[in-house]
Amino acid sequence: MASTSPEPAAAGETNDPIRIRRLELSDHERGFVALLSQLSACPDLTASEFATRFAELAAQGDDHVILVAEDPSASDRRILATGCLFVERKFLRGGGKVGHVEDVVVDAAARGRGLGLRIVRRLVEIARDAGCYKVILDCTPELRAYYAKCGFVEKGVQMSVYF
Amino acid sequence: MASTSPEPAAAGETNDPIRIRRLELSDHERGFVALLSQLSACPDLTASEFATRFAELAAQGDDHVILVAEDPSASDRRILATGCLFVERKFLRGGGKVGHVEDVVVDAAARGRGLGLRIVRRLVEIARDAGCYKVILDCTPELRAYYAKCGFVEKGVQMSVYF
């Protein structure tokens, strides 16, 4: 997550102007938090608050990856989509690792272009390369078909307690 | 997770001989990995492998907690039940935190005594005290009623990709 290097283009994406890369500290100024507000309650963070959380997550190295999509040719280079992967280390499965996909959202004005799928597929690749034996995510029932396009199948139910 | 202090007894538990405490390094010798094998494929780990994973998780401090149940009066003090909580830090919800409950299992010979519920309730308390705005878990549909006893309600579907 701390890397400022763009992700390499995947096969078939070379003509697509949208770039998928890791979150950068300067993305606070490119509407990253406002984009998340299309997913959940999301009050803005000050630059200092953003930098603190960014540093906490960067300290997790490759166990925590946030990808973003941007159009490098756009004047404001606002973030168009994002998705997160974090790696959980377990004792079971021979000391196995599980990838968790969280906080996938595409800007309402940029939907229908496959940006979310590109990000999720890239996150799944990263999890596999990291040695995870599976990747999981929770979603609403309406999104089952969407994530099926990335190879996900329904496995169980998500339960929650809100405080 | 690195603490060797027992969890304080909760109200109403003072006459229960079973102690709920954090995982200790020496629990490798008390059947902790064998207990997990009742939940998922779980080849044994060498003492060195166990210690390495233990240290990785201990480095996460209170963001990663594994609780275990033991009977202090038993000669072998084998682990009877366990459950895990890890804390995910987000940018949304004002830089909010989410607790994830994982790997809850009760030894087949110790079921029906409420040990799993005691552990899950304790994990939920820990998440709340850590400032999480919610706690989530994934389970099979058959376990909905079980987790409802701890205040969980169904929220969505879990999707997965296995490698």
Short mmCIF file of C-alpha atoms in Angstrom, two decimals:
data_model
loop_
_atom_site.label_atom_id
_atom_site.label_comp_id
_atom_site.label_asym_id
_atom_site.label_seq_id
_atom_site.Cartn_x
_atom_site.Cartn_y
_atom_site.Cartn_z
CA MET A 1 0.00 0.00 0.00
CA ALA A 2 2.89 2.34 0.59
CA SER A 3 4.31 1.78 -2.86
CA THR A 4 3.96 4.57 -5.35
CA SER A 5 4.60 2.28 -8.30
CA PRO A 6 1.75 1.74 -10.71
CA GLU A 7 0.56 -1.83 -11.09
CA PRO A 8 1.78 -3.28 -14.40
CA ALA A 9 -0.86 -3.42 -17.10
CA ALA A 10 -2.51 -6.82 -17.42
CA ALA A 11 -2.98 -8.55 -20.74
CA GLY A 12 -5.72 -6.94 -22.78
CA GLU A 13 -5.60 -3.69 -20.85
CA THR A 14 -2.90 -1.94 -22.82
CA ASN A 15 -5.34 0.22 -24.75
CA ASP A 16 -7.38 1.12 -21.70
CA PRO A 17 -6.39 4.60 -20.49
CA ILE A 18 -7.49 3.85 -16.92
CA ARG A 19 -4.60 2.94 -14.70
CA ILE A 20 -4.92 0.60 -11.70
CA ARG A 21 -2.32 1.35 -9.05
CA ARG A 22 -1.81 1.28 -5.32
CA LEU A 23 -3.24 3.99 -3.11
CA GLU A 24 -0.91 6.93 -2.59
CA LEU A 25 -0.90 9.47 0.22
CA SER A 26 -1.78 12.22 -2.24
CA ASP A 27 -5.02 10.43 -3.14
CA HIS A 28 -6.60 12.21 -0.19
CA GLU A 29 -6.73 15.22 -2.52
CA ARG A 30 -8.18 13.15 -5.36
CA GLY A 31 -11.48 12.31 -3.75
CA PHE A 32 -10.62 8.91 -2.29
CA VAL A 33 -12.65 9.42 0.90
CA ALA A 34 -15.56 10.96 -1.01
CA LEU A 35 -15.58 7.86 -3.23
CA LEU A 36 -15.85 5.61 -0.17
CA SER A 37 -18.89 7.62 0.93
CA GLN A 38 -20.75 6.03 -1.98
CA LEU A 39 -20.33 2.72 -0.12
CA SER A 40 -20.81 3.60 3.56
CA ALA A 41 -21.10 6.49 5.98
CA CYS A 42 -17.86 8.27 5.44
CA PRO A 43 -17.16 11.67 6.95
CA ASP A 44 -14.15 13.37 5.43
CA LEU A 45 -10.79 12.96 7.12
CA THR A 46 -8.31 15.77 7.64
CA ALA A 47 -5.00 15.43 5.85
CA SER A 48 -3.43 14.52 9.18
CA GLU A 49 -6.05 11.86 9.99
CA PHE A 50 -5.67 10.42 6.51
CA ALA A 51 -1.88 10.33 6.81
CA THR A 52 -2.08 8.58 10.18
CA ARG A 53 -4.33 5.81 8.89
CA PHE A 54 -2.27 5.56 5.68
CA ALA A 55 0.89 5.02 7.75
CA GLU A 56 -0.79 2.41 9.98
CA LEU A 57 -1.83 0.42 6.93
CA ALA A 58 1.47 0.92 5.10
CA ALA A 59 3.19 -0.62 8.12
CA GLN A 60 1.39 -3.86 7.26
CA GLY A 61 3.35 -4.01 4.00
CA ASP A 62 1.99 -6.39 1.41
CA ASP A 63 -0.49 -7.78 3.94
CA HIS A 64 -2.68 -4.74 3.22
CA VAL A 65 -3.20 -3.49 -0.34
CA ILE A 66 -5.57 -0.79 -1.54
CA LEU A 67 -5.88 -0.43 -5.30
CA VAL A 68 -7.38 2.60 -7.02
CA ALA A 69 -8.34 3.38 -10.62
CA GLU A 70 -7.51 6.72 -12.13
CA ASP A 71 -7.59 8.30 -15.58
CA PRO A 72 -4.10 9.81 -15.99
CA SER A 73 -5.38 12.06 -18.77
CA ALA A 74 -8.04 13.70 -16.57
CA SER A 75 -7.11 17.14 -15.32
CA ASP A 76 -8.01 16.42 -11.68
CA ARG A 77 -6.99 12.71 -11.73
CA ARG A 78 -9.83 11.90 -9.37
CA ILE A 79 -10.07 8.32 -8.09
CA LEU A 80 -12.73 6.45 -10.06
CA ALA A 81 -12.79 3.12 -8.22
CA THR A 82 -11.12 1.32 -5.36
CA GLY A 83 -10.88 -2.03 -3.62
CA CYS A 84 -8.92 -3.40 -0.67
CA LEU A 85 -7.23 -6.70 0.14
CA PHE A 86 -5.82 -7.69 3.48
CA VAL A 87 -4.13 -10.94 4.32
CA GLU A 88 -5.02 -12.87 7.46
CA ARG A 89 -2.47 -15.31 8.84
CA LYS A 90 -3.86 -18.43 10.47
CA PHE A 91 -2.67 -21.48 12.38
CA LEU A 92 -4.90 -23.84 10.43
CA ARG A 93 -4.15 -25.11 6.90
CA GLY A 94 -0.53 -25.54 7.86
CA GLY A 95 -0.15 -21.90 8.86
CA GLY A 96 -2.23 -20.77 5.90
CA LYS A 97 -3.20 -17.31 4.75
CA VAL A 98 -6.59 -15.97 3.69
CA GLY A 99 -7.19 -12.88 1.56
CA HIS A 100 -10.10 -10.64 2.51
CA VAL A 101 -11.52 -8.29 -0.13
CA GLU A 102 -13.18 -5.21 1.34
CA ASP A 103 -14.49 -1.80 0.37
CA VAL A 104 -14.95 -2.21 -3.37
CA VAL A 105 -16.65 0.82 -4.86
CA VAL A 106 -16.87 2.43 -8.29
CA ASP A 107 -17.82 6.08 -8.72
CA ALA A 108 -21.44 6.34 -9.89
CA ALA A 109 -20.31 8.25 -13.00
CA ALA A 110 -17.77 5.57 -13.94
CA ARG A 111 -19.84 2.41 -13.62
CA GLY A 112 -20.36 -0.03 -16.48
CA ARG A 113 -16.74 0.19 -17.63
CA GLY A 114 -15.49 -2.85 -15.74
CA LEU A 115 -13.27 -0.92 -13.35
CA GLY A 116 -14.52 -2.75 -10.27
CA LEU A 117 -13.98 -6.13 -11.90
CA ARG A 118 -10.46 -5.14 -12.98
CA ILE A 119 -9.65 -4.15 -9.42
CA VAL A 120 -11.14 -7.27 -7.83
CA ARG A 121 -9.39 -9.57 -10.30
CA ARG A 122 -6.10 -7.83 -9.57
CA LEU A 123 -6.67 -8.21 -5.82
CA VAL A 124 -7.36 -11.93 -6.28
CA GLU A 125 -4.10 -12.26 -8.25
CA ILE A 126 -2.21 -10.49 -5.48
CA ALA A 127 -3.72 -12.82 -2.88
CA ARG A 128 -2.77 -15.88 -4.90
CA ASP A 129 0.75 -14.60 -5.41
CA ALA A 130 0.98 -13.99 -1.66
CA GLY A 131 0.26 -17.66 -1.03
CA CYS A 132 -3.31 -17.37 0.21
CA TYR A 133 -5.29 -20.61 -0.06
CA LYS A 134 -8.53 -18.66 -0.62
CA VAL A 135 -9.98 -15.17 -0.96
CA ILE A 136 -13.29 -14.24 0.64
CA LEU A 137 -15.62 -11.27 0.63
CA ASP A 138 -19.06 -10.35 1.92
CA CYS A 139 -21.68 -8.67 -0.23
CA THR A 140 -25.40 -8.19 -0.66
CA PRO A 141 -27.30 -11.00 -2.43
CA GLU A 142 -27.76 -8.70 -5.45
CA LEU A 143 -24.00 -8.68 -6.07
CA ARG A 144 -23.56 -12.47 -6.28
CA ALA A 145 -23.55 -12.43 -10.09
CA TYR A 146 -21.11 -9.51 -10.16
CA TYR A 147 -18.51 -11.30 -8.06
CA ALA A 148 -19.14 -14.57 -9.89
CA LYS A 149 -17.49 -12.85 -12.88
CA CYS A 150 -14.30 -12.84 -10.82
CA GLY A 151 -14.60 -16.52 -9.91
CA PHE A 152 -16.32 -16.13 -6.54
CA VAL A 153 -18.99 -18.62 -5.49
CA GLU A 154 -21.39 -18.37 -2.58
CA LYS A 155 -19.99 -20.06 0.49
CA GLY A 156 -21.99 -19.03 3.56
CA VAL A 157 -23.77 -16.23 5.33
CA GLN A 158 -22.34 -13.07 6.81
CA MET A 159 -23.49 -12.17 10.32
CA SER A 160 -22.87 -8.86 12.08
CA VAL A 161 -23.27 -6.96 15.33
CA TYR A 162 -23.35 -3.15 15.11
CA PHE A 163 -22.45 -1.08 18.18
CA MET B 1 -2.44 -12.48 21.89
CA ALA B 2 1.04 -12.36 23.41
CA SER B 3 -0.27 -11.75 26.90
CA THR B 4 -0.08 -14.60 29.36
CA SER B 5 -2.65 -13.02 31.67
CA PRO B 6 -5.93 -14.84 32.07
CA GLU B 7 -9.02 -12.93 31.06
CA PRO B 8 -10.92 -11.76 34.16
CA ALA B 9 -13.99 -13.81 34.97
CA ALA B 10 -17.20 -12.23 33.69
CA ALA B 11 -20.27 -11.85 35.85
CA GLY B 12 -21.98 -15.18 36.44
CA GLU B 13 -18.92 -17.20 35.51
CA THR B 14 -17.24 -17.31 38.90
CA ASN B 15 -18.37 -20.87 39.64
CA ASP B 16 -17.43 -22.17 36.22
CA PRO B 17 -14.09 -23.97 36.42
CA ILE B 18 -13.35 -23.34 32.74
CA ARG B 19 -11.01 -20.43 32.23
CA ILE B 20 -11.07 -18.25 29.12
CA ARG B 21 -7.68 -16.69 28.42
CA ARG B 22 -5.47 -15.56 25.58
CA LEU B 23 -3.50 -18.07 23.56
CA GLU B 24 -0.06 -18.80 24.92
CA LEU B 25 2.97 -20.15 23.10
CA SER B 26 2.83 -23.31 25.22
CA ASP B 27 -0.65 -24.10 23.93
CA HIS B 28 1.05 -25.82 21.02
CA GLU B 29 1.58 -28.68 23.48
CA ARG B 30 -2.03 -28.55 24.66
CA GLY B 31 -3.66 -29.61 21.43
CA PHE B 32 -4.47 -26.18 20.00
CA VAL B 33 -3.68 -27.18 16.41
CA ALA B 34 -5.48 -30.51 16.77
CA LEU B 35 -8.54 -28.61 17.98
CA LEU B 36 -8.48 -26.43 14.85
CA SER B 37 -8.48 -29.61 12.76
CA GLN B 38 -12.09 -30.11 13.87
CA LEU B 39 -12.88 -26.96 11.88
CA SER B 40 -10.69 -27.19 8.77
CA ALA B 41 -7.83 -29.09 7.19
CA CYS B 42 -5.10 -28.58 9.69
CA PRO B 43 -1.82 -30.46 9.49
CA ASP B 44 0.21 -30.22 12.65
CA LEU B 45 2.84 -27.50 12.92
CA THR B 46 6.30 -28.04 14.35
CA ALA B 47 7.13 -26.11 17.49
CA SER B 48 9.24 -23.79 15.36
CA GLU B 49 6.48 -23.19 12.81
CA PHE B 50 4.00 -22.55 15.60
CA ALA B 51 6.34 -20.11 17.31
CA THR B 52 6.93 -18.20 14.07
CA ARG B 53 3.22 -17.73 13.40
CA PHE B 54 2.62 -16.91 17.08
CA ALA B 55 5.24 -14.16 16.92
CA GLU B 56 3.81 -12.73 13.68
CA LEU B 57 0.39 -12.47 15.26
CA ALA B 58 1.69 -11.19 18.58
CA ALA B 59 3.35 -8.35 16.68
CA GLN B 60 -0.15 -7.15 15.79
CA GLY B 61 -0.78 -6.48 19.48
CA ASP B 62 -4.40 -6.02 20.46
CA ASP B 63 -5.40 -5.97 16.78
CA HIS B 64 -5.21 -9.77 16.84
CA VAL B 65 -6.61 -11.77 19.77
CA ILE B 66 -7.00 -15.53 20.06
CA LEU B 67 -8.93 -16.75 23.09
CA VAL B 68 -8.87 -20.33 24.34
CA ALA B 69 -10.84 -22.24 26.97
CA GLU B 70 -9.10 -24.59 29.34
CA ASP B 71 -9.97 -26.54 32.47
CA PRO B 72 -7.20 -25.64 34.93
CA SER B 73 -8.03 -28.71 37.02
CA ALA B 74 -7.46 -31.14 34.14
CA SER B 75 -4.15 -32.96 34.25
CA ASP B 76 -3.22 -32.23 30.65
CA ARG B 77 -4.91 -28.78 30.48
CA ARG B 78 -5.86 -29.43 26.86
CA ILE B 79 -7.53 -26.57 24.97
CA LEU B 80 -11.28 -27.17 24.83
CA ALA B 81 -12.39 -24.28 22.62
CA THR B 82 -11.00 -21.30 20.77
CA GLY B 83 -12.00 -18.23 18.77
CA CYS B 84 -10.13 -15.41 17.08
CA LEU B 85 -10.74 -11.68 16.63
CA PHE B 86 -8.75 -9.39 14.40
CA VAL B 87 -9.28 -5.69 13.93
CA GLU B 88 -9.35 -4.15 10.47
CA ARG B 89 -8.60 -0.43 10.18
CA LYS B 90 -10.49 1.42 7.48
CA PHE B 91 -10.66 4.88 5.91
CA LEU B 92 -14.46 4.92 5.88
CA ARG B 93 -16.62 5.63 8.95
CA GLY B 94 -14.23 8.38 9.95
CA GLY B 95 -11.26 6.04 10.05
CA GLY B 96 -13.35 3.29 11.64
CA LYS B 97 -12.41 -0.18 12.79
CA VAL B 98 -14.16 -3.49 12.16
CA GLY B 99 -13.75 -6.63 14.23
CA HIS B 100 -13.60 -9.94 12.35
CA VAL B 101 -14.38 -13.13 14.28
CA GLU B 102 -12.72 -16.22 12.82
CA ASP B 103 -11.90 -19.82 13.61
CA VAL B 104 -14.39 -20.53 16.40
CA VAL B 105 -14.34 -24.21 17.35
CA VAL B 106 -15.27 -26.26 20.42
CA ASP B 107 -13.84 -29.71 21.00
CA ALA B 108 -16.43 -32.37 20.13
CA ALA B 109 -16.22 -33.77 23.67
CA ALA B 110 -16.84 -30.35 25.25
CA ARG B 111 -19.83 -29.14 23.25
CA GLY B 112 -23.12 -28.16 24.88
CA ARG B 113 -21.44 -26.34 27.77
CA GLY B 114 -21.59 -22.87 26.26
CA LEU B 115 -17.83 -22.51 25.81
CA GLY B 116 -18.09 -21.25 22.23
CA LEU B 117 -20.67 -18.66 23.19
CA ARG B 118 -18.55 -17.47 26.12
CA ILE B 119 -15.59 -17.02 23.79
CA VAL B 120 -17.56 -15.24 21.07
CA ARG B 121 -19.21 -12.89 23.57
CA ARG B 122 -15.82 -12.07 25.03
CA LEU B 123 -14.43 -11.38 21.55
CA VAL B 124 -17.36 -9.04 20.83
CA GLU B 125 -16.65 -7.19 24.10
CA ILE B 126 -12.99 -6.84 23.15
CA ALA B 127 -13.96 -5.45 19.73
CA ARG B 128 -16.33 -2.94 21.28
CA ASP B 129 -13.71 -1.85 23.81
CA ALA B 130 -11.24 -1.44 20.93
CA GLY B 131 -13.59 1.06 19.31
CA CYS B 132 -14.89 -1.10 16.47
CA TYR B 133 -18.18 0.10 15.01
CA LYS B 134 -19.20 -3.47 14.17
CA VAL B 135 -18.11 -7.10 14.40
CA ILE B 136 -18.68 -9.52 11.53
CA LEU B 137 -18.24 -13.21 10.92
CA ASP B 138 -19.05 -15.76 8.22
CA CYS B 139 -20.71 -19.09 8.97
CA THR B 140 -22.84 -21.82 7.48
CA PRO B 141 -26.60 -21.19 7.40
CA GLU B 142 -27.06 -23.84 10.11
CA LEU B 143 -25.14 -21.67 12.60
CA ARG B 144 -27.29 -18.55 12.24
CA ALA B 145 -29.27 -19.34 15.41
CA TYR B 146 -26.07 -20.09 17.34
CA TYR B 147 -24.52 -16.71 16.60
CA ALA B 148 -27.86 -14.96 17.13
CA LYS B 149 -27.39 -15.87 20.81
CA CYS B 150 -24.40 -13.51 20.77
CA GLY B 151 -26.36 -10.70 19.13
CA PHE B 152 -25.39 -11.37 15.51
CA VAL B 153 -27.94 -10.88 12.75
CA GLU B 154 -27.68 -11.96 9.13
CA LYS B 155 -26.29 -9.19 6.98
CA GLY B 156 -25.24 -10.59 3.60
CA VAL B 157 -23.67 -13.47 1.76
CA GLN B 158 -20.10 -14.73 1.91
CA MET B 159 -18.40 -15.41 -1.42
CA SER B 160 -15.10 -17.20 -1.88
CA VAL B 161 -12.47 -18.26 -4.39
CA TYR B 162 -10.30 -21.26 -3.50
CA PHE B 163 -6.90 -21.68 -5.15
#
